[in-house]
Coordinates of C-alpha atoms and ligand atoms in Angstrom, one line a residue:
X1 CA 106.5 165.8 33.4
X2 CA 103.4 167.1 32.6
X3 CA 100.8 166.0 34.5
X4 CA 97.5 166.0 32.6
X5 CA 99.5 164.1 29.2
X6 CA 100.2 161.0 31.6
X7 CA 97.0 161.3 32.6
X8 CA 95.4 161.3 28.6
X9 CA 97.9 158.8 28.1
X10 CA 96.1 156.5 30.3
X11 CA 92.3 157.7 29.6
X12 CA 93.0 156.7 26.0
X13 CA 94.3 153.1 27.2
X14 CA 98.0 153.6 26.5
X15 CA 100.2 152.0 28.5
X16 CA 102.6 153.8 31.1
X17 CA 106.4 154.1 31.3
X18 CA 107.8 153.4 34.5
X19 CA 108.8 156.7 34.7
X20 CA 105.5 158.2 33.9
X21 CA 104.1 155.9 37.1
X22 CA 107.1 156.8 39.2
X23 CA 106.9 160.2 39.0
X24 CA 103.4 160.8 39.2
X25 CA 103.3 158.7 42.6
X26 CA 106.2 160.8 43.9
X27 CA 104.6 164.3 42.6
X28 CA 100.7 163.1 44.4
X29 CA 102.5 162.1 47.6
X30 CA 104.7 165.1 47.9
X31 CA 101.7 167.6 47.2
X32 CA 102.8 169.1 43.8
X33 CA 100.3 166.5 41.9
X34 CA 96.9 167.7 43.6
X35 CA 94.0 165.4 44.7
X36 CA 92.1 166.0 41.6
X37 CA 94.6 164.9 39.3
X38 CA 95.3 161.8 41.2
X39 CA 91.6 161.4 40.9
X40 CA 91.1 161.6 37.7
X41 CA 94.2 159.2 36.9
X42 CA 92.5 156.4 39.7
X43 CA 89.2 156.5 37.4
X44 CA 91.6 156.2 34.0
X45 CA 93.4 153.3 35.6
X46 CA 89.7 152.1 37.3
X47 CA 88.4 152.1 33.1
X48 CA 91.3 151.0 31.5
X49 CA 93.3 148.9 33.8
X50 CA 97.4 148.3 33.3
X51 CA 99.1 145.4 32.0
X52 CA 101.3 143.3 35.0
X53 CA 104.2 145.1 34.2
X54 CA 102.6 148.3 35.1
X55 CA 101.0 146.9 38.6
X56 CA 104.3 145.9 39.6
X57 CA 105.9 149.6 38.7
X58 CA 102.9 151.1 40.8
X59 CA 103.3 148.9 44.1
X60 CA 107.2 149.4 44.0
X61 CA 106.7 153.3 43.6
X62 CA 104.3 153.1 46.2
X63 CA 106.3 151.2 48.5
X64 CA 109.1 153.1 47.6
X65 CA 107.5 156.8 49.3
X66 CA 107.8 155.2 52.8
X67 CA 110.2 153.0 54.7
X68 CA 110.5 149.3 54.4
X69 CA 110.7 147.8 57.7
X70 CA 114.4 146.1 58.8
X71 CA 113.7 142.7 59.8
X72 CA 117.0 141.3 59.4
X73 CA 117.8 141.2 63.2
X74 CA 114.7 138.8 63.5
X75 CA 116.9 135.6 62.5
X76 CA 113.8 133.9 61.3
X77 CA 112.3 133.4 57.8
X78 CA 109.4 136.5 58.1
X79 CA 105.8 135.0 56.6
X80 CA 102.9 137.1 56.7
X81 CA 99.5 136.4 55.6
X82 CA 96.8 139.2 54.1
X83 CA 93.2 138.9 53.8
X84 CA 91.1 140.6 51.3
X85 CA 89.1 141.3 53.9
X86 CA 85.1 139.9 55.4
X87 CA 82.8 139.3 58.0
X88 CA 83.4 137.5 61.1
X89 CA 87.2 137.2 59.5
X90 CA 89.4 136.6 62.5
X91 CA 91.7 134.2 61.1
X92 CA 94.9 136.4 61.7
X93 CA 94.7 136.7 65.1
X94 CA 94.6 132.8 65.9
X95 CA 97.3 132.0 62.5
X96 CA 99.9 134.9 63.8
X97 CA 100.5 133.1 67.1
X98 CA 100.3 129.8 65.9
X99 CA 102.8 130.7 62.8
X100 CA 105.4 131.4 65.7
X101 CA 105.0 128.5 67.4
X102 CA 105.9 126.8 64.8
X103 CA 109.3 128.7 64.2
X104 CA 108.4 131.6 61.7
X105 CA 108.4 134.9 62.1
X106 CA 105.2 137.2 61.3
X107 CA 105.6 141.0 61.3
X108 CA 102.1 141.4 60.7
X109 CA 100.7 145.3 59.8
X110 CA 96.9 145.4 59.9
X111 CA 94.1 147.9 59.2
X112 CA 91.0 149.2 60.5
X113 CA 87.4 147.9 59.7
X114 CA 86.0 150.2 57.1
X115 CA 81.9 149.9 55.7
X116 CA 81.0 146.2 56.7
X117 CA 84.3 144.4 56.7
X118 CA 85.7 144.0 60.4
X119 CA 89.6 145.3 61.0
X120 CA 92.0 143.2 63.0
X121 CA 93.2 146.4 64.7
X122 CA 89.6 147.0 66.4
X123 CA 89.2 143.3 67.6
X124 CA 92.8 143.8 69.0
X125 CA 92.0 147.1 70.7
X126 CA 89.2 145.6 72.7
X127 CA 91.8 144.0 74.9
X128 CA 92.2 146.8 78.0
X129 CA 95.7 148.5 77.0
X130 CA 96.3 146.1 73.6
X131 CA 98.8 149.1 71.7
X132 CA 99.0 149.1 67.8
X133 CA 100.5 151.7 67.7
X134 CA 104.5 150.6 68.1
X135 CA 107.3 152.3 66.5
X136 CA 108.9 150.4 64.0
X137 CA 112.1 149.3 66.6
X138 CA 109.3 148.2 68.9
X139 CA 107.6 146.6 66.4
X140 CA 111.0 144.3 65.0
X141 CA 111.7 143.8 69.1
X142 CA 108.5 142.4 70.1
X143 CA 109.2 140.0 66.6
X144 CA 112.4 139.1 68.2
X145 CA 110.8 138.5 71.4
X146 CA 108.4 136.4 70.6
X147 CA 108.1 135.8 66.9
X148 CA 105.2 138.0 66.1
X149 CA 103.7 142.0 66.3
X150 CA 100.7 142.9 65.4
X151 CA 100.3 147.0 64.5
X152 CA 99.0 149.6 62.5
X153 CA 99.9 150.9 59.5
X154 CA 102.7 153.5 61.0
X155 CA 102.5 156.9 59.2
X156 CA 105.9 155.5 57.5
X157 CA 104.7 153.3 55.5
X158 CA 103.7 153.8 52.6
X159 CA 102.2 157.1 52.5
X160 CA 101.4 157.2 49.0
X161 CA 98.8 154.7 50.1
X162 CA 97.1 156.2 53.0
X163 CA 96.3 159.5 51.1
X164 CA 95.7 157.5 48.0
X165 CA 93.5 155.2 49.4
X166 CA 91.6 158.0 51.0
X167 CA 91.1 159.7 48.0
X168 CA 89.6 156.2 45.9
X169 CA 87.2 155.7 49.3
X170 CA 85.5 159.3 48.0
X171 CA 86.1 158.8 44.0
X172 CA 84.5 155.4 43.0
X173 CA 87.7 153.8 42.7
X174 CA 87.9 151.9 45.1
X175 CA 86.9 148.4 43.3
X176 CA 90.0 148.2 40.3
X177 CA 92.1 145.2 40.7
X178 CA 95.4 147.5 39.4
X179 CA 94.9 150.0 42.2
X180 CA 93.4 147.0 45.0
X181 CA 96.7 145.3 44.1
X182 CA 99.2 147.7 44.8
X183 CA 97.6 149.3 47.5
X184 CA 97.6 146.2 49.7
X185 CA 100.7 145.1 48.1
X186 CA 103.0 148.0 48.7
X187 CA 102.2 147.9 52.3
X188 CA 102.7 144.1 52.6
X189 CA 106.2 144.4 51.2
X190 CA 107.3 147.2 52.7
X191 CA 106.8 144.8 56.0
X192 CA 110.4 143.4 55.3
X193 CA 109.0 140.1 54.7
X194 CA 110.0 136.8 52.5
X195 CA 106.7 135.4 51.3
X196 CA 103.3 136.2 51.9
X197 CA 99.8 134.1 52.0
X198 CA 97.1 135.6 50.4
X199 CA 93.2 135.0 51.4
X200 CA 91.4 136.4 48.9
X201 CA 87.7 136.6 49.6
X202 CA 84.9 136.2 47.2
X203 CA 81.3 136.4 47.8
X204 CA 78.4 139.2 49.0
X205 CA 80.6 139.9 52.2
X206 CA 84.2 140.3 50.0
X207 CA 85.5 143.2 47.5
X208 CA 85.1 140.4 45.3
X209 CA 81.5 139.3 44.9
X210 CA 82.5 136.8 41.5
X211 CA 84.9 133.8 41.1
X212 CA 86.5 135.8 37.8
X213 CA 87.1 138.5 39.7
X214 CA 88.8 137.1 42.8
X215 CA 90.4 134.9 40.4
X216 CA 91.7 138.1 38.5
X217 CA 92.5 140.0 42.0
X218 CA 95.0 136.6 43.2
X219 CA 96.9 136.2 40.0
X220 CA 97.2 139.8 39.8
X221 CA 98.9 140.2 43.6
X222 CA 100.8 136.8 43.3
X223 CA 102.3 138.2 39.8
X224 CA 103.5 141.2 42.0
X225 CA 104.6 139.5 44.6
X226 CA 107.0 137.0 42.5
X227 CA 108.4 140.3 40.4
X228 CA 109.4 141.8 43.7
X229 CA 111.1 138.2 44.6
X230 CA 109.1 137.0 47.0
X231 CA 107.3 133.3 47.7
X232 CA 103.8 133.9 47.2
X233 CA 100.4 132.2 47.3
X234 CA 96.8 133.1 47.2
X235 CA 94.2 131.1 48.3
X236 CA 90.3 131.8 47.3
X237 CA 88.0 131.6 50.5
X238 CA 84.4 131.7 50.6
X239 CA 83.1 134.8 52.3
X240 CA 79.2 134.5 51.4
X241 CA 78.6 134.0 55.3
X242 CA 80.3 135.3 57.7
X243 CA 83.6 133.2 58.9
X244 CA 83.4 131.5 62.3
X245 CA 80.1 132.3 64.9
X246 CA 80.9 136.0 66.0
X247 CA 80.8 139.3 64.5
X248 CA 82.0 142.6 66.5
X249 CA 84.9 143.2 67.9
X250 CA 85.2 141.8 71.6
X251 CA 83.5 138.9 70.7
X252 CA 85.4 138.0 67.7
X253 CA 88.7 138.1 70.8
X254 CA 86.3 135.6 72.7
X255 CA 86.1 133.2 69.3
X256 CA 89.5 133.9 68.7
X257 CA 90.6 133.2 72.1
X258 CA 88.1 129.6 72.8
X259 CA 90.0 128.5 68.9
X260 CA 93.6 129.3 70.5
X261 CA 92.5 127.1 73.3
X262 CA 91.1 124.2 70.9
X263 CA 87.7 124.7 71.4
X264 CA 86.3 125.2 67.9
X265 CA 87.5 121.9 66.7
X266 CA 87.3 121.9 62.5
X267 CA 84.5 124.6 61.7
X268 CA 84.8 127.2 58.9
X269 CA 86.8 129.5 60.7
X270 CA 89.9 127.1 62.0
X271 CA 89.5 125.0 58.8
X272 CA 90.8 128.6 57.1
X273 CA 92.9 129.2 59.7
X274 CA 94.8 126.0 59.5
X275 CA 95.0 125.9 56.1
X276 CA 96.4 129.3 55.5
X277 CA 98.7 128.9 58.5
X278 CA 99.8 125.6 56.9
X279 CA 100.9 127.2 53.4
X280 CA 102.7 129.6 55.1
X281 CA 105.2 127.0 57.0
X282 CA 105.2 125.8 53.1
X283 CA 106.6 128.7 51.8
X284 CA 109.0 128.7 54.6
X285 CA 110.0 125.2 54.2
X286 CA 109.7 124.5 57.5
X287 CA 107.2 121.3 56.5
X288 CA 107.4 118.6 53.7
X289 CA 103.7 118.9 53.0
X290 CA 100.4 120.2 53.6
X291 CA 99.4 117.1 55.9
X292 CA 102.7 117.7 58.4
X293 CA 102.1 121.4 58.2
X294 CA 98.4 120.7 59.1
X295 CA 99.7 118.0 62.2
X296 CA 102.4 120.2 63.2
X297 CA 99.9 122.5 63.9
X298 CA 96.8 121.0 65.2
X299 CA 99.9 119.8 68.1
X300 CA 100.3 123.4 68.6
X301 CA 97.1 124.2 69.7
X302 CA 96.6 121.2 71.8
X303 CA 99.4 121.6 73.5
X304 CA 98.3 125.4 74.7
X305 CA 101.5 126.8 73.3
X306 CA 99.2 128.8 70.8
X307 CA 97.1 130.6 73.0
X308 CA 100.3 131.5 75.8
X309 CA 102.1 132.9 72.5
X310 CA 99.3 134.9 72.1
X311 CA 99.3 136.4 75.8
X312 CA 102.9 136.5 75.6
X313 CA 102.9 139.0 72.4
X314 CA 99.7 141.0 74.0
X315 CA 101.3 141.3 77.2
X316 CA 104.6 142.8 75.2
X317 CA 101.9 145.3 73.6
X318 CA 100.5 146.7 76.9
X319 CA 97.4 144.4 77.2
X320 CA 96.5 143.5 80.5
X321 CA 96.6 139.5 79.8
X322 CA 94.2 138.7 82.5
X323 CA 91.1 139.8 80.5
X324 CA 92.2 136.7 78.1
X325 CA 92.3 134.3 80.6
X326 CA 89.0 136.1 82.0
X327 CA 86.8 136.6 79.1
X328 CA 83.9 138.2 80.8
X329 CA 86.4 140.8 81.3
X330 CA 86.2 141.8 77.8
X331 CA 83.4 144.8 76.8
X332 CA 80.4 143.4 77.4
X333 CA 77.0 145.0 76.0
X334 CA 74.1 145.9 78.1
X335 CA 71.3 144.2 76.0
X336 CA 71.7 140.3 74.7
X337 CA 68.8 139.3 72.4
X338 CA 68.6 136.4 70.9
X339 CA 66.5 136.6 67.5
X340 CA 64.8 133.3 67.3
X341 CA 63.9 130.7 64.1
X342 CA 60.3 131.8 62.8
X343 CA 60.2 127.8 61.8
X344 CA 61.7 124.5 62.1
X345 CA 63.8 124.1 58.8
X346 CA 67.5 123.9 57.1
X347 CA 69.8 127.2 57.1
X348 CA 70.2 128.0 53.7
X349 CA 71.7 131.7 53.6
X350 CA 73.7 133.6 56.0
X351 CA 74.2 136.8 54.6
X352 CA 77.7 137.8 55.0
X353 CA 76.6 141.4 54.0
X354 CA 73.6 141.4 55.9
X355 CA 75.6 140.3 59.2
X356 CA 78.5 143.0 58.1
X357 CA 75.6 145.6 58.0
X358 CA 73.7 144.9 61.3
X359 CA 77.0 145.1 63.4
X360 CA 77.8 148.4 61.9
X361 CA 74.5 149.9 62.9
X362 CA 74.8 148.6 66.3
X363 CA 77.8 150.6 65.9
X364 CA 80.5 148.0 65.8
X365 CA 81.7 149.5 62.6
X366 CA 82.8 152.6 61.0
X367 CA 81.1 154.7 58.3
X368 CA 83.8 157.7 58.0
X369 CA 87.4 156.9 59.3
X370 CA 87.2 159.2 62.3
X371 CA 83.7 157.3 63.8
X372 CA 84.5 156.3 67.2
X373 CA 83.2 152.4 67.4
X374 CA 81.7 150.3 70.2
X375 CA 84.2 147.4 71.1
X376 CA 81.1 145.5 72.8
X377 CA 78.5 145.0 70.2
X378 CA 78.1 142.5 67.5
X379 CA 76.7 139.1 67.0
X380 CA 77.3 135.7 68.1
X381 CA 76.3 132.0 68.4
X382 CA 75.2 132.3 64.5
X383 CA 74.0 129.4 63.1
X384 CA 76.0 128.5 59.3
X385 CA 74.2 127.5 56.2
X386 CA 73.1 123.5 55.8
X387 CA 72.5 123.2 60.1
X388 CA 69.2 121.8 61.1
X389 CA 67.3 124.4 63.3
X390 CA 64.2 123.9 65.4
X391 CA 61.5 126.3 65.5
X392 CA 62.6 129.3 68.6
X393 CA 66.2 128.1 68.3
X394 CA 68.4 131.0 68.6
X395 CA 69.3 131.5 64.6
X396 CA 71.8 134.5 66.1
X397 CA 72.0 136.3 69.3
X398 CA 72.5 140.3 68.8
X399 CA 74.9 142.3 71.8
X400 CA 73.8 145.9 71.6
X401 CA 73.9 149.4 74.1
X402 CA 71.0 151.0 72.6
X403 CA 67.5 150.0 71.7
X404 CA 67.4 151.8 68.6
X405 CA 70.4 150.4 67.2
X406 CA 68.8 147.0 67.8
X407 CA 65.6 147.4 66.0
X408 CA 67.5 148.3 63.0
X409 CA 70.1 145.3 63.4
X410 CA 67.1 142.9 63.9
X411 CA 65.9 144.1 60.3
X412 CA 68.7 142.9 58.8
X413 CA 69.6 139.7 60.4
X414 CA 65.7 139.3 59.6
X415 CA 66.2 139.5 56.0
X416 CA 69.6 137.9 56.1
X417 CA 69.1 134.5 57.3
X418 CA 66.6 132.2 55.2
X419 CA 65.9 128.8 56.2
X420 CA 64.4 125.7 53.6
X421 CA 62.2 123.0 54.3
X422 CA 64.7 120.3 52.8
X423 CA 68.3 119.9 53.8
X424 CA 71.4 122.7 52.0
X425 CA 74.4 121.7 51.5
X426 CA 76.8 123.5 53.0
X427 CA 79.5 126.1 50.7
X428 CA 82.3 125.7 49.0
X429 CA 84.7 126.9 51.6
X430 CA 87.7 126.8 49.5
X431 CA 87.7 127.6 45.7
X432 CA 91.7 127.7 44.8
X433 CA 95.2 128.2 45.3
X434 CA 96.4 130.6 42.7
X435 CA 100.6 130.0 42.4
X436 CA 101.4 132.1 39.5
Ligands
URA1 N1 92.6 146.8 51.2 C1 93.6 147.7 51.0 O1 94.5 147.9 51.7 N2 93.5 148.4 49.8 C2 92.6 148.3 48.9 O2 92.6 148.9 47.9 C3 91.5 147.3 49.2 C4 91.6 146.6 50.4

C-alpha cells in the first residue's frame, strides 16, 4: 500500500476499498502512517465525504485496533445511549440509573468536556472519590452488580480514535459527518452492547447548528449501527439553550441528583431524559410502547429506586455516597452572583453557546485536553426561553472563585440572554426519531 495513492484516491472523490480504509487505519495507529498523512486524508474525507458503505468499513477498522468489551457475563440485554454532545446536557447520568431499574443493562463509556460542551466524566468526578477510571473486568463487574458503569474511554478502546481524534481537534476536521460518525461509533460498539439510542443535538450549543445537518449526522450513525447488527435509533433534540437549569460540573450532580429524586417534574431536561430512557426499554423490548415505557419509568423515580441505584453504582466506584445525600457537600464556589433582569419582559433566547462559553472562562471547562478544570463553578437557576420574568429577577446566578473570571462570564451571559416585550413561545424540544 502506498500511502499517498489512497490518499489521491480520495482527494479526487474516488471511493475507497475496504482494504484501502483498513489498512491505512491499521498503518496511522501503529505509527508507520505518520500524523501528516492521516491529516491530509481527514481533510480529503472532510471535502469529499464517503458513501455509507465506506463509513461502515471506517468505524469497524476503528473499532477493530482496540478491544471490544465482553459483556456476555452480564445476563441482561446491554442498551446504551450517546449524545452528540451540549450544554447543561446531563441526561445520562439520571437515564443510566433509571435504565437499570427498569431491567437493562448500560455499560456506558463517556468522555470529557472539550471547548463549550460539558463531559459526563467531569460532572461525575466532582463526587469526592467517583473513579472512571475502572479496568475493563471492573467495569463488566460493577454492570453485573448493579446494572450499570459509568467510565472513561480505557486506553483499549479504540485507539485509532483517541490519536485520530486528536489529530482532527488541530486539523479543521473535526466537523465531517464520515469521520464524526465513526469516531463516536467505533467507541460505542466496541462497548459490547445490543442497541444504542442516539441524541443527536442541533442548534448554536451542538456540532450540529442546522436540521439538514443533524438530520445527515443520525441517518448516517443509525446506517452504521444496523450494518454492524445492532437496534438503533436516533432522536433529534434541541440544544439552542442549554438543557435543564445548571451548567458546570458540581451543580449539574445537584440537578441530576434533585431529578433522580423527582423533583424536576416534566422540564426540558427530564422530558429528554424520559424520552430517551423510554426508547431504549423499546429497543430492548422490555415495554409494548412508548406510553408504558414512559409509566414504567415515571414509577421508577417515584418510588426512589432511581436515585439509590445511582448511590449504589457510585458507591461501587469509590464515591463517598454521603455527599449525594448531602449536596452542600459537593464543591462549592466562593462567589454566588446572581445577574439580574435589566426589565420586566418574556425570555426569548438563551444562548446555549453563550452559557457553554461563560462556564468555560469561569474555568469549568477545558480549552487544551491537559487544562486542569474547577468542579465548583458554573451556572444555575437559569431561566428558559417563553418564562415571564420581572424586572431584578434572577435571569441566572453565576458560581465563580475568582473575580476576574466573573467579569468576563457576566459579558457573556449579558449578551446571551434577550428578553421581549410580548410573550415567545417556547422551542421545539424534539425535532425527530431517525430509524433508518
Ligand atoms: N464526539 C466524538 O467522540 N467524536 C467526534 O468526532 C465528535 C464528537
Amino acid at each position: 500500500m502506498v500511502p499517498q495513492w489512497i490518499i489521491e484516491k480520495k482527494r479526487d472523490g474516488h471511493v475507497l476499498s475496504e482494504t484501502e480504509i483498513r489498512d491505512f487505519i491499521n498503518g496511522y495507529t501503529d505509527g508507520s502512517i505518520p500524523d501528516y498523512q492521516m491529516a491530509a486524508m481527514a481533510m480529503a474525507i472532510y471535502l469529499k465525504g464517503m458513501t455509507p458503505e465506506e463509513v461502515a468499513v471506517l468505524t469497524d477498522a476503528m473499532m477493530h485496533t482496540g478491544t471490544i468489551v465482553d459483556t456476555s457475563s452480564v445476563g441482561l440485554p446491554t442498551v446504551d445511549k450517546h449524545s452528540t454532545g451540549g450544554i447543561g446536557d446531563k441526561v445520562s447520568i439520571i437515564l443510566a440509573p433509571l435504565a437499570a431499574c427498569a431491567g437493562l443493562g448500560v455499560p456506558m463509556i463517556s468522555g470529557r468536556g472539550l471547548g463549550i460542551t460539558g463531559g459526563t466524566l467531569d460532572k461525575l468526578e466532582s463526587i469526592p472519590g467517583f473513579n472512571v477510571n475502572l479496568s475493563e473486568a471492573q467495569f463488566v463487574e460493577t454492570i453485573r452488580k448493579c446494572g450499570f458503569s459509568m467510565i472513561g474511554q480505557t486506553g483499549e478502546i479504540a485507539p485509532a480514535d483517541k490519536k485520530l481524534y486528536a489529530l482532527r481537534d488541530v486539523t479543521g476536521t473535526v466537523a465531517s459527518i464520515p469521520l464524526i460518525t465513526a469516531s463516536i461509533m467505533c467507541k460505542k460498539m466496541a462497548e459490547g452492547i445490543d442497541n444504542l439510542v442516539l441524541d443527536v443535538k442541533v442548534g448554536s450549543g451542538a456540532f450540529m447548528k442546522t436540521l439538514e445537518d443533524a438530520t445527515a449526522l443520525a441517518h448516517s450513525m443509525v446506517r452504521v449501527g444496523k450494518a454492524m447488527g445492532k437496534g438503533i435509533v436516533a432522536c433529534i433534540t434541541d440544544m439552542n439553550q442549554p438543557l435543564g437549569r445548571t451548567a458546570g460540573n458540581a451543580l449539574e450532580i445537584i440537578e441530576s441528583m434533585e431529578c433522580l429524586q423527582g423533583q424536576h417534574g416534566d422540564g426540558d431536561l427530564m422530558q429528554v431524559t424520559l424520552a430517551l430512557t423510554a426508547e431504549m426499554l423499546l429497543l430492548a423490548h422490555k415495554a409494548d410502547s412508548r406510553e408504558a415505557a414512559l409509566r414504567t419509568l415515571k414509577d421508577i423515580i417515584a418510588s426512589g429506586a432511581a436515585f439509590a441505584k445511582f448511590k449504589e453504582m457510585a458507591a461501587l466506584q469509590g464515591a463517598d455516597v454521603t455527599a449525594l445525600d448531602d449536596l452542600s457537600k459537593l464543591p462549592h464556589a466562593r462567589i454566588v452572583h446572581p445577574f439580574p433582569a435589566p426589565k420586566a419582559g418574556y425570555v426569548s433566547a438563551v444562548s446555549a453557546d453563550a452559557i457553554g462559553r461563560a462556564v468555560l472562562v469561569l474555568g469549568g471547562g477545558r480549552q487544551k485536553t491537559d487544562d486542569v478544570i474547577d468542579h465548583a463553578v458554573g451556572t444555575s437557576g437559569l431561566v428558559k426561553i417563553g418564562e415571564r420574568v420581572e424586572a431584578g429577577q434572577p435571569l441566572v446566578v453565576l458560581h465563580a472563585n475568582d473575580e476576574d473570571k466573573l467579569a468576563q462570564a457576566l459579558g457573556f451571559v449579558r449578551d446571551g440572554i434577550e428578553l421581549a416585550d410580548a410573550p415567545v413561545a417556547a422551542p421545539t424540544l424534539f425535532h425527530s426519531t431517525i430509524t433508518d
